Short mmCIF file of C-alpha atoms in Angstrom, two decimals:
data_model
loop_
_atom_site.label_atom_id
_atom_site.label_comp_id
_atom_site.label_asym_id
_atom_site.label_seq_id
_atom_site.Cartn_x
_atom_site.Cartn_y
_atom_site.Cartn_z
CA MET A 1 -21.80 10.61 6.15
CA GLN A 2 -19.45 13.53 5.48
CA PHE A 3 -15.85 14.14 6.56
CA LYS A 4 -12.62 15.82 5.51
CA LEU A 5 -9.74 13.89 3.97
CA ASN A 6 -6.29 14.58 2.57
CA LEU A 7 -6.49 13.59 -1.10
CA ASN A 8 -2.85 12.52 -1.07
CA TYR A 9 -3.93 9.59 1.11
CA LEU A 10 -6.15 8.27 -1.68
CA LYS A 11 -3.36 8.80 -4.20
CA ALA A 12 -0.99 6.91 -1.90
CA LEU A 13 -3.35 3.96 -1.52
CA ASN A 14 -3.73 3.81 -5.29
CA CYS A 15 -0.09 2.68 -5.36
CA ILE A 16 -1.10 -0.48 -3.54
CA ASN A 17 -4.47 -1.59 -4.90
CA ALA A 18 -5.12 -3.68 -8.00
CA LYS A 19 -5.30 -2.39 -11.56
CA LYS A 20 -7.72 -3.98 -14.01
CA ASP A 21 -7.90 -7.12 -11.88
CA VAL A 22 -10.65 -9.62 -12.67
CA ARG A 23 -11.46 -9.33 -8.98
CA TYR A 24 -12.99 -5.95 -9.76
CA TYR A 25 -13.67 -5.13 -6.10
CA LEU A 26 -9.89 -4.82 -5.57
CA ASN A 27 -9.60 -2.08 -8.21
CA GLY A 28 -10.19 0.71 -5.73
CA VAL A 29 -9.90 1.99 -2.17
CA PHE A 30 -12.22 0.52 0.43
CA PHE A 31 -13.90 2.87 2.92
CA GLU A 32 -15.26 1.37 6.13
CA ILE A 33 -16.72 3.65 8.80
CA ASN A 34 -18.17 2.48 12.09
CA SER A 35 -18.06 3.33 15.79
CA ASN A 36 -14.33 2.53 15.84
CA GLY A 37 -13.48 5.10 13.19
CA LEU A 38 -12.63 5.31 9.50
CA TYR A 39 -10.63 2.54 7.81
CA LEU A 40 -9.10 3.05 4.37
CA VAL A 41 -7.82 -0.12 2.72
CA ALA A 42 -6.05 -0.94 -0.53
CA THR A 43 -4.85 -4.37 -1.64
CA ASP A 44 -4.12 -6.38 -4.76
CA GLY A 45 -3.99 -9.70 -2.94
CA HIS A 46 -0.19 -9.60 -2.60
CA LYS A 47 0.27 -6.38 -0.65
CA LEU A 48 -2.03 -4.28 1.53
CA ALA A 49 -2.04 -0.83 3.09
CA LEU A 50 -4.39 0.22 5.89
CA LEU A 51 -5.03 3.69 7.32
CA HIS A 52 -7.20 4.29 10.38
CA ASN A 53 -8.64 7.52 11.77
CA HIS A 54 -10.28 7.15 15.19
CA THR A 55 -11.97 10.58 15.09
CA ILE A 56 -14.16 9.97 12.02
CA LYS A 57 -16.96 7.75 13.33
CA SER A 58 -20.46 6.68 12.42
CA ASP A 59 -23.25 4.98 14.35
CA GLU A 60 -24.18 3.11 11.18
CA HIS A 61 -21.79 0.71 9.46
CA ILE A 62 -20.77 2.23 6.13
CA LYS A 63 -18.87 0.27 3.48
CA ALA A 64 -18.02 1.54 -0.01
CA ILE A 65 -15.27 1.07 -2.62
CA MET A 66 -14.01 4.12 -4.52
CA PRO A 67 -12.81 3.20 -8.05
CA ARG A 68 -9.08 3.67 -8.71
CA GLU A 69 -9.83 5.29 -12.11
CA PHE A 70 -11.79 7.99 -10.31
CA ILE A 71 -8.88 8.56 -7.90
CA ASP A 72 -6.47 8.76 -10.85
CA GLN A 73 -8.60 11.46 -12.48
CA LEU A 74 -9.04 13.32 -9.22
CA SER A 75 -5.27 13.20 -8.59
CA LYS A 76 -4.64 15.22 -11.75
CA ASN A 77 -6.41 18.19 -10.12
CA ILE A 78 -4.71 18.02 -6.72
CA ASP A 79 -3.10 21.25 -5.57
CA LYS A 80 -0.17 20.58 -3.23
CA LYS A 81 -1.02 23.79 -1.36
CA GLN A 82 -4.55 22.60 -0.64
CA LEU A 83 -4.91 18.85 -0.13
CA ILE A 84 -8.01 18.69 2.10
CA ALA A 85 -11.37 17.88 0.52
CA ASP A 86 -14.90 17.27 1.82
CA ILE A 87 -16.06 13.72 1.11
CA ALA A 88 -19.59 12.40 1.48
CA ILE A 89 -20.81 8.81 1.13
CA VAL A 90 -24.55 8.55 0.54
CA ASN A 91 -26.47 5.66 -1.02
CA ASP A 92 -23.35 3.94 -2.39
CA GLN A 93 -22.17 7.12 -4.04
CA PHE A 94 -19.13 9.26 -3.33
CA SER A 95 -19.36 13.05 -3.56
CA ILE A 96 -16.26 15.22 -3.26
CA ASN A 97 -16.14 18.98 -2.82
CA TYR A 98 -12.63 20.20 -3.59
CA LYS A 99 -11.71 23.84 -4.25
CA ASN A 100 -15.35 24.61 -5.09
CA ASN A 101 -15.45 21.81 -7.65
CA TYR A 102 -17.82 18.87 -7.21
CA TYR A 103 -17.07 15.31 -8.23
CA GLN A 104 -19.35 12.29 -7.99
CA VAL A 105 -18.87 8.59 -8.67
CA ASN A 106 -20.77 5.43 -7.86
CA ALA A 107 -19.11 2.98 -5.50
CA ILE A 108 -17.96 -0.33 -6.96
CA ASP A 109 -20.74 -2.85 -6.55
CA GLY A 110 -18.93 -5.68 -4.81
CA THR A 111 -18.02 -7.25 -1.48
CA TYR A 112 -14.57 -6.34 -0.19
CA PRO A 113 -12.57 -9.16 1.46
CA ASP A 114 -12.27 -9.35 5.24
CA TYR A 115 -8.92 -7.57 5.50
CA LYS A 116 -8.77 -7.66 9.31
CA ARG A 117 -8.47 -11.43 9.57
CA ILE A 118 -5.21 -11.58 7.57
CA PHE A 119 -3.29 -9.38 10.02
CA PRO A 120 -1.01 -11.59 12.13
CA GLU A 121 -1.16 -11.41 15.90
CA ASN A 122 2.64 -11.41 15.89
CA VAL A 123 5.51 -12.17 13.51
CA SER A 124 8.00 -15.02 13.69
CA GLY A 125 11.04 -13.13 12.43
CA GLU A 126 11.71 -15.99 10.02
CA PHE A 127 13.45 -14.67 6.91
CA ALA A 128 11.48 -14.39 3.67
CA HIS A 129 11.95 -13.07 0.12
CA TYR A 130 9.71 -10.30 -1.22
CA ASN A 131 8.91 -9.03 -4.68
CA PHE A 132 11.04 -5.94 -5.31
CA GLU A 133 8.27 -4.20 -7.27
CA TYR A 134 5.94 -4.46 -4.28
CA LEU A 135 8.56 -2.78 -2.10
CA VAL A 136 8.88 0.02 -4.67
CA ASP A 137 5.09 0.50 -4.56
CA PHE A 138 5.25 0.82 -0.77
CA ASN A 139 8.02 3.39 -1.16
CA LYS A 140 5.80 5.48 -3.46
CA CYS A 141 2.92 5.11 -1.02
CA MET A 142 4.98 6.30 1.95
CA ARG A 143 6.30 9.32 0.06
CA LEU A 144 2.74 10.48 -0.60
CA LEU A 145 1.49 9.76 2.92
CA THR A 146 4.29 11.75 4.52
CA ASP A 147 4.25 14.42 1.78
CA LYS A 148 8.02 14.12 1.40
CA GLY A 149 9.86 13.77 -1.87
CA ASN A 150 12.75 11.70 -0.57
CA ALA A 151 12.82 7.94 -0.85
CA PHE A 152 12.37 5.72 2.19
CA GLN A 153 13.85 2.46 3.28
CA VAL A 154 10.95 0.00 3.37
CA MET A 155 11.03 -1.76 6.73
CA VAL A 156 9.50 -5.25 6.76
CA GLU A 157 9.00 -7.44 9.81
CA HIS A 158 9.67 -10.89 8.34
CA ASN A 159 7.17 -13.62 9.03
CA GLY A 160 8.31 -16.67 7.08
CA SER A 161 5.68 -18.00 4.67
CA LYS A 162 2.99 -15.73 6.15
CA ALA A 163 2.30 -12.05 5.56
CA GLY A 164 5.07 -9.73 6.72
CA ILE A 165 4.29 -6.37 8.34
CA VAL A 166 5.37 -3.16 6.62
CA ASP A 167 6.00 0.06 8.56
CA LEU A 168 4.39 2.84 6.51
CA LEU A 169 6.17 5.55 8.58
CA PHE A 170 2.86 7.36 8.89
CA GLN A 171 1.54 8.02 12.37
CA GLY A 172 -0.16 11.03 13.85
CA HIS A 173 -2.54 12.32 16.49
CA GLU A 174 -5.55 11.04 14.54
CA TRP A 175 -4.07 8.48 12.15
CA ASN A 176 -2.57 5.01 12.40
CA SER A 177 -1.21 2.91 9.56
CA MET A 178 0.12 -0.53 8.71
CA GLY A 179 1.05 -2.50 5.62
CA LEU A 180 1.22 -6.18 4.76
CA ILE A 181 3.24 -7.99 2.11
CA MET A 182 3.07 -11.63 1.09
CA PRO A 183 6.39 -13.42 0.62
CA MET A 184 7.55 -15.07 -2.58
CA LYS A 185 7.22 -18.83 -2.63
CA GLN A 186 10.54 -20.56 -2.05
CA GLU A 187 11.65 -24.17 -2.35
CA ASN A 188 12.47 -25.92 0.90
CA THR A 189 16.04 -26.53 -0.23
CA SER A 190 18.48 -23.78 0.73
CA HIS A 191 21.75 -22.80 -0.88
CA TYR A 192 24.54 -20.41 -0.08
CA ILE A 193 25.95 -17.88 -2.48
CA LYS A 194 29.69 -17.63 -2.17
CA LYS A 195 32.03 -14.89 -3.26
CA PRO A 196 32.51 -15.44 -7.01
CA PHE A 197 35.92 -16.67 -8.08
CA TRP A 198 35.99 -14.18 -10.93
CA LEU A 199 35.82 -11.17 -8.61
CA ASP A 200 39.58 -11.30 -7.91
CA TYR A 201 40.49 -13.43 -10.89
CA LYS A 202 43.99 -13.09 -12.26
CA GLU A 203 45.49 -14.62 -15.33
CA PRO A 204 47.88 -17.44 -14.34
CA GLU A 205 51.54 -16.82 -14.97
CA ALA A 206 52.96 -18.49 -18.02
CA LEU A 207 54.66 -21.78 -17.30
CA LYS A 208 58.41 -21.45 -17.16
CA GLU A 209 60.33 -23.51 -19.61
CA VAL A 210 61.89 -26.48 -18.05
CA ALA A 211 65.66 -26.12 -18.24
#
C-alpha cells in the first residue's frame, strides 16, 4: 500500500502520543487503512488525536504503528517548502521516499487499542478540569496541522468525568480531524473561590487618641 502524506501531520501527532511509555504500542503513530479510508491516531492514554482521509483506501485491512523516534529523526530533515512524501506499508515495514531520500523502519510489534470505542456519541456539557500541559500539546499539534505559526485557543467540548472533545481546527476537502482529552479527577465536594481580601487591602487608620 502506497500513498502520499504531509510529513507535518506525523510531526503534529507526535505531540500527542506517548514517550517511552511501558505500553510500548503507544509510543508511535497508528496507521489504519481500510475501505473507509486512512486513519492516523496518536494517544498517550490521556489525550488522543485522530486524522481521517477518505480518499486513501485499501481493500485489505492494514494496521501498523510507526515509532515516534523514527518520526523525530525524520522531522529533522523536513523542508517546509516540500512537505509531501511517498509512504509505503509492506509486510509491517514503513518505507518513505522524501526528496529522493529513502527511509525504512519496522512497525512496532504490538496491538493498538480500539480507539473508536472511546469516542462519545455526544457530550453532556458538564464542566470539567483539564491538565494544562495536555492543552499545550494540542496547541502545538494544531499549529503543525494548519502550518501556521500563531498560537490557537484550544476549544474543548466539556463532558464531565468522560472524555471531552477537542476541535483540532483542521478540516479540508479530503481530511477530517478530532481530538479527545480526559478530565482530571475531582472530589465530589465543590468550593467557590472568592475575590481575595488582600487585592484591595488598605492599612487601617491609626486609632485616634481618646480625648
